[in-house]
Tab-separated table of C-alpha atoms in Angstrom:
chain	number	residue	atom	x	y	z
A	1	UNK	CA	0.000	0.000	0.000
A	2	UNK	CA	1.550	3.282	-1.186
A	3	UNK	CA	1.165	6.512	0.750
A	4	UNK	CA	0.126	9.514	-1.266
A	5	UNK	CA	2.527	12.484	-1.179
A	6	UNK	CA	1.195	15.665	0.342
A	7	UNK	CA	1.318	18.393	-2.377
A	8	UNK	CA	1.324	21.151	0.256
A	9	UNK	CA	4.372	19.647	1.947
A	10	UNK	CA	6.122	19.423	-1.403
A	11	UNK	CA	5.459	23.083	-2.136
A	12	UNK	CA	6.666	24.068	1.327
A	13	UNK	CA	9.936	22.201	0.779
A	14	UNK	CA	10.341	23.825	-2.633
A	15	UNK	CA	9.889	27.299	-1.174
A	16	UNK	CA	12.293	26.613	1.703
A	17	UNK	CA	15.450	27.722	-0.212
A	18	UNK	CA	13.742	30.986	-1.168
A	19	UNK	CA	12.685	31.584	2.439
A	20	UNK	CA	16.277	31.028	3.606
A	21	UNK	CA	17.528	33.449	0.941
A	22	UNK	CA	15.071	36.127	2.020
A	23	UNK	CA	16.061	35.749	5.666
A	24	UNK	CA	19.724	35.976	4.668
A	25	UNK	CA	18.980	39.052	2.556
A	26	UNK	CA	17.295	40.820	5.457
A	27	UNK	CA	20.208	40.019	7.771
A	28	UNK	CA	22.659	41.276	5.124
A	29	UNK	CA	20.755	44.533	4.638
A	30	UNK	CA	20.536	45.165	8.363
A	31	UNK	CA	24.232	44.410	8.902
A	32	UNK	CA	25.362	46.924	6.275
A	33	UNK	CA	22.593	49.498	6.670
A	34	UNK	CA	23.271	53.204	6.472
A	35	UNK	CA	23.450	55.125	9.744
A	36	UNK	CA	23.283	58.624	8.269
A	37	UNK	CA	20.751	59.807	5.704
A	38	UNK	CA	22.048	61.936	2.852
A	39	UNK	CA	20.555	63.478	-0.271
A	40	UNK	CA	17.062	62.316	-1.183
A	41	UNK	CA	16.840	60.116	1.897
A	42	UNK	CA	17.275	63.137	4.154
A	43	UNK	CA	14.586	65.031	2.229
A	44	UNK	CA	12.168	62.094	2.570
A	45	UNK	CA	12.860	61.888	6.308
A	46	UNK	CA	12.244	65.613	6.796
A	47	UNK	CA	8.998	65.445	4.805
A	48	UNK	CA	7.758	62.523	6.910
A	49	UNK	CA	8.830	64.181	10.153
A	50	UNK	CA	6.888	67.330	9.261
A	51	UNK	CA	3.946	65.377	7.767
A	52	UNK	CA	4.039	67.606	4.692
A	53	UNK	CA	3.166	64.804	2.290
A	54	UNK	CA	1.398	66.887	-0.333
A	55	UNK	CA	3.988	69.662	-0.523
A	56	UNK	CA	6.223	67.155	-2.310
A	57	UNK	CA	3.400	64.897	-3.445
A	58	UNK	CA	5.419	63.078	-6.112
A	59	UNK	CA	6.243	60.361	-3.511
A	60	UNK	CA	3.128	60.556	-1.345
A	61	UNK	CA	2.661	56.778	-0.978
A	62	UNK	CA	6.226	56.382	0.264
A	63	UNK	CA	5.719	59.180	2.778
A	64	UNK	CA	2.601	57.436	4.072
A	65	UNK	CA	4.430	54.107	4.418
A	66	UNK	CA	7.337	55.828	6.139
A	67	UNK	CA	5.026	57.676	8.524
A	68	UNK	CA	3.436	54.367	9.578
A	69	UNK	CA	6.830	52.645	9.922
A	70	UNK	CA	8.268	55.419	12.088
A	71	UNK	CA	5.369	55.213	14.513
A	72	UNK	CA	5.282	51.415	14.514
A	73	UNK	CA	8.997	51.132	15.283
A	74	UNK	CA	9.188	53.950	17.829
A	75	UNK	CA	8.309	51.639	20.775
A	76	UNK	CA	11.414	49.586	19.871
A	77	UNK	CA	13.667	52.589	20.395
A	78	UNK	CA	14.203	53.410	16.709
A	79	UNK	CA	14.356	57.026	15.678
A	80	UNK	CA	13.224	58.507	12.387
A	81	UNK	CA	16.347	57.711	10.340
A	82	UNK	CA	16.789	54.175	11.662
A	83	UNK	CA	13.101	53.364	11.182
A	84	UNK	CA	13.217	54.393	7.525
A	85	UNK	CA	16.346	52.330	6.917
A	86	UNK	CA	14.689	49.290	8.520
A	87	UNK	CA	11.607	49.927	6.374
A	88	UNK	CA	13.726	49.885	3.223
A	89	UNK	CA	15.493	46.693	4.301
A	90	UNK	CA	12.126	45.009	4.757
A	91	UNK	CA	10.716	46.370	1.504
A	92	UNK	CA	13.740	45.262	-0.506
A	93	UNK	CA	13.486	41.801	1.016
A	94	UNK	CA	9.800	41.771	0.080
A	95	UNK	CA	10.728	42.818	-3.467
A	96	UNK	CA	13.054	39.830	-3.743
A	97	UNK	CA	10.230	37.593	-2.524
A	98	UNK	CA	7.854	39.139	-5.057
A	99	UNK	CA	10.425	38.483	-7.782
A	100	UNK	CA	10.510	34.820	-6.753
A	101	UNK	CA	6.717	34.628	-6.916
A	102	UNK	CA	6.788	36.267	-10.349
A	103	UNK	CA	9.326	33.744	-11.635
A	104	UNK	CA	7.019	30.942	-10.504
A	105	UNK	CA	3.989	32.647	-12.085
A	106	UNK	CA	5.910	32.697	-15.369
A	107	UNK	CA	6.496	28.956	-15.098
A	108	UNK	CA	10.106	29.027	-13.913
A	109	UNK	CA	11.005	25.923	-11.825
A	110	UNK	CA	11.479	26.407	-8.073
A	111	UNK	CA	15.213	25.745	-8.202
A	112	UNK	CA	15.817	28.164	-11.059
A	113	UNK	CA	13.666	30.824	-9.386
A	114	UNK	CA	15.713	30.507	-6.183
A	115	UNK	CA	18.978	30.859	-8.109
A	116	UNK	CA	17.625	33.916	-9.941
A	117	UNK	CA	16.633	35.577	-6.656
A	118	UNK	CA	20.083	34.818	-5.214
A	119	UNK	CA	21.765	36.491	-8.212
A	120	UNK	CA	19.382	39.448	-7.994
A	121	UNK	CA	20.229	39.887	-4.297
A	122	UNK	CA	23.817	40.811	-5.164
A	123	UNK	CA	22.990	43.324	-7.877
A	124	UNK	CA	24.128	46.843	-7.087
A	125	UNK	CA	20.667	48.409	-7.094
A	126	UNK	CA	19.219	45.845	-4.701
A	127	UNK	CA	22.116	46.225	-2.271
A	128	UNK	CA	21.765	50.010	-2.340
A	129	UNK	CA	17.995	49.903	-1.855
A	130	UNK	CA	18.248	47.417	0.993
A	131	UNK	CA	20.791	49.392	2.986
A	132	UNK	CA	19.706	53.009	2.474
A	133	UNK	CA	16.556	55.123	2.273
A	134	UNK	CA	14.967	55.448	-1.163
A	135	UNK	CA	11.507	55.137	-2.695
A	136	UNK	CA	12.274	52.462	-5.267
A	137	UNK	CA	12.026	49.358	-3.076
A	138	UNK	CA	8.361	50.102	-2.348
A	139	UNK	CA	7.782	50.898	-6.021
A	140	UNK	CA	9.318	47.562	-7.027
A	141	UNK	CA	7.207	45.597	-4.544
A	142	UNK	CA	4.011	47.194	-5.851
A	143	UNK	CA	4.856	46.849	-9.552
A	144	UNK	CA	5.838	43.194	-9.176
A	145	UNK	CA	2.743	42.464	-7.090
A	146	UNK	CA	0.586	44.200	-9.682
A	147	UNK	CA	2.097	42.177	-12.516
A	148	UNK	CA	1.657	38.860	-10.681
A	149	UNK	CA	-1.971	39.768	-9.974
A	150	UNK	CA	-2.464	40.697	-13.625
A	151	UNK	CA	-1.033	37.363	-14.735
A	152	UNK	CA	-3.545	35.656	-12.423
A	153	UNK	CA	-6.482	37.644	-13.802
A	154	UNK	CA	-6.943	39.798	-10.684
A	155	UNK	CA	-7.220	42.936	-12.798
A	156	UNK	CA	-8.945	45.243	-10.320
A	157	UNK	CA	-6.507	44.566	-7.490
A	158	UNK	CA	-3.627	44.755	-9.974
A	159	UNK	CA	-4.817	48.214	-11.021
A	160	UNK	CA	-4.980	49.366	-7.403
A	161	UNK	CA	-1.452	48.104	-6.760
A	162	UNK	CA	-0.142	49.764	-9.906
A	163	UNK	CA	-1.842	53.019	-8.986
A	164	UNK	CA	-0.168	52.837	-5.576
A	165	UNK	CA	3.190	52.276	-7.307
A	166	UNK	CA	2.632	55.459	-9.331
A	167	UNK	CA	1.996	57.301	-6.070
A	168	UNK	CA	5.406	56.130	-4.863
A	169	UNK	CA	7.094	57.495	-7.991
A	170	UNK	CA	5.837	58.311	-11.497
A	171	UNK	CA	8.773	56.265	-12.812
A	172	UNK	CA	6.593	53.211	-12.169
A	173	UNK	CA	4.900	54.110	-15.468
A	174	UNK	CA	7.851	52.522	-17.265
A	175	UNK	CA	6.672	49.144	-15.950
A	176	UNK	CA	3.637	49.357	-18.212
A	177	UNK	CA	5.610	47.677	-20.972
A	178	UNK	CA	5.402	44.323	-19.208
A	179	UNK	CA	1.609	44.587	-18.998
A	180	UNK	CA	1.430	45.542	-22.671
A	181	UNK	CA	3.522	42.498	-23.529
A	182	UNK	CA	1.161	40.225	-21.601
A	183	UNK	CA	-1.893	41.891	-23.161
A	184	UNK	CA	-0.516	41.519	-26.697
A	185	UNK	CA	0.490	37.865	-26.180
A	186	UNK	CA	-2.927	36.767	-24.935
A	187	UNK	CA	-5.213	39.443	-26.424
A	188	UNK	CA	-6.073	40.803	-22.985
A	189	UNK	CA	-6.663	44.373	-24.105
A	190	UNK	CA	-9.839	44.815	-22.059
A	191	UNK	CA	-8.007	43.648	-18.952
A	192	UNK	CA	-5.160	46.053	-19.693
A	193	UNK	CA	-7.611	48.914	-20.208
A	194	UNK	CA	-9.333	48.140	-16.900
A	195	UNK	CA	-5.998	48.081	-15.078
A	196	UNK	CA	-4.976	51.371	-16.695
A	197	UNK	CA	-8.236	53.122	-15.803
A	198	UNK	CA	-8.089	51.966	-12.176
A	199	UNK	CA	-4.431	52.953	-11.783
A	200	UNK	CA	-5.126	56.364	-13.319
A	201	UNK	CA	-8.129	56.807	-11.019
A	202	UNK	CA	-6.032	56.039	-7.941
A	203	UNK	CA	-3.401	58.540	-9.074
A	204	UNK	CA	-5.921	61.230	-10.007
A	205	UNK	CA	-8.075	60.823	-6.879
A	206	UNK	CA	-5.089	61.128	-4.569
A	207	UNK	CA	-3.328	63.998	-6.291
């Protein structure tokens, strides 16, 4: 009599290497994190400290996330600068996880997806985002999440996520090419239009 393998257990084992990589990434980011904010990071910190989100509204979603993080981490003894650095470390780790999920959504095998995430971890941009204060880690999380949702047919939620990414930085608009590629491959023009309208509505309603 043969026992039937548990699919859930198999998936859990397959995701284990990715989970270990993400934990290692977070530890790496925290170990080499910045202790002084310079340039844009200092401007973001000042904007959040003064709660003047709409005076420099180009990054309003990042300011909101930073404002929440600062207050959530204050009981742990973290000041403004340290809280924002920790936020970026967490967001960059989440972006790596979202990349792994995207690889799987595109049909990439677990092992290959884990290797790809490991290589991505040591790219210059990821290391910079994970150890400093910038807006692009949150943008990347939202764009990747939006694309995965779009691939899965969750067009409304994908549009909301993409709209939020545009509220982090308008540069998220350059990610639209991936959605266009998916729409052209599978003739999903109505889905793409719905996503675009929702994202534009989120951007227009907020600003």
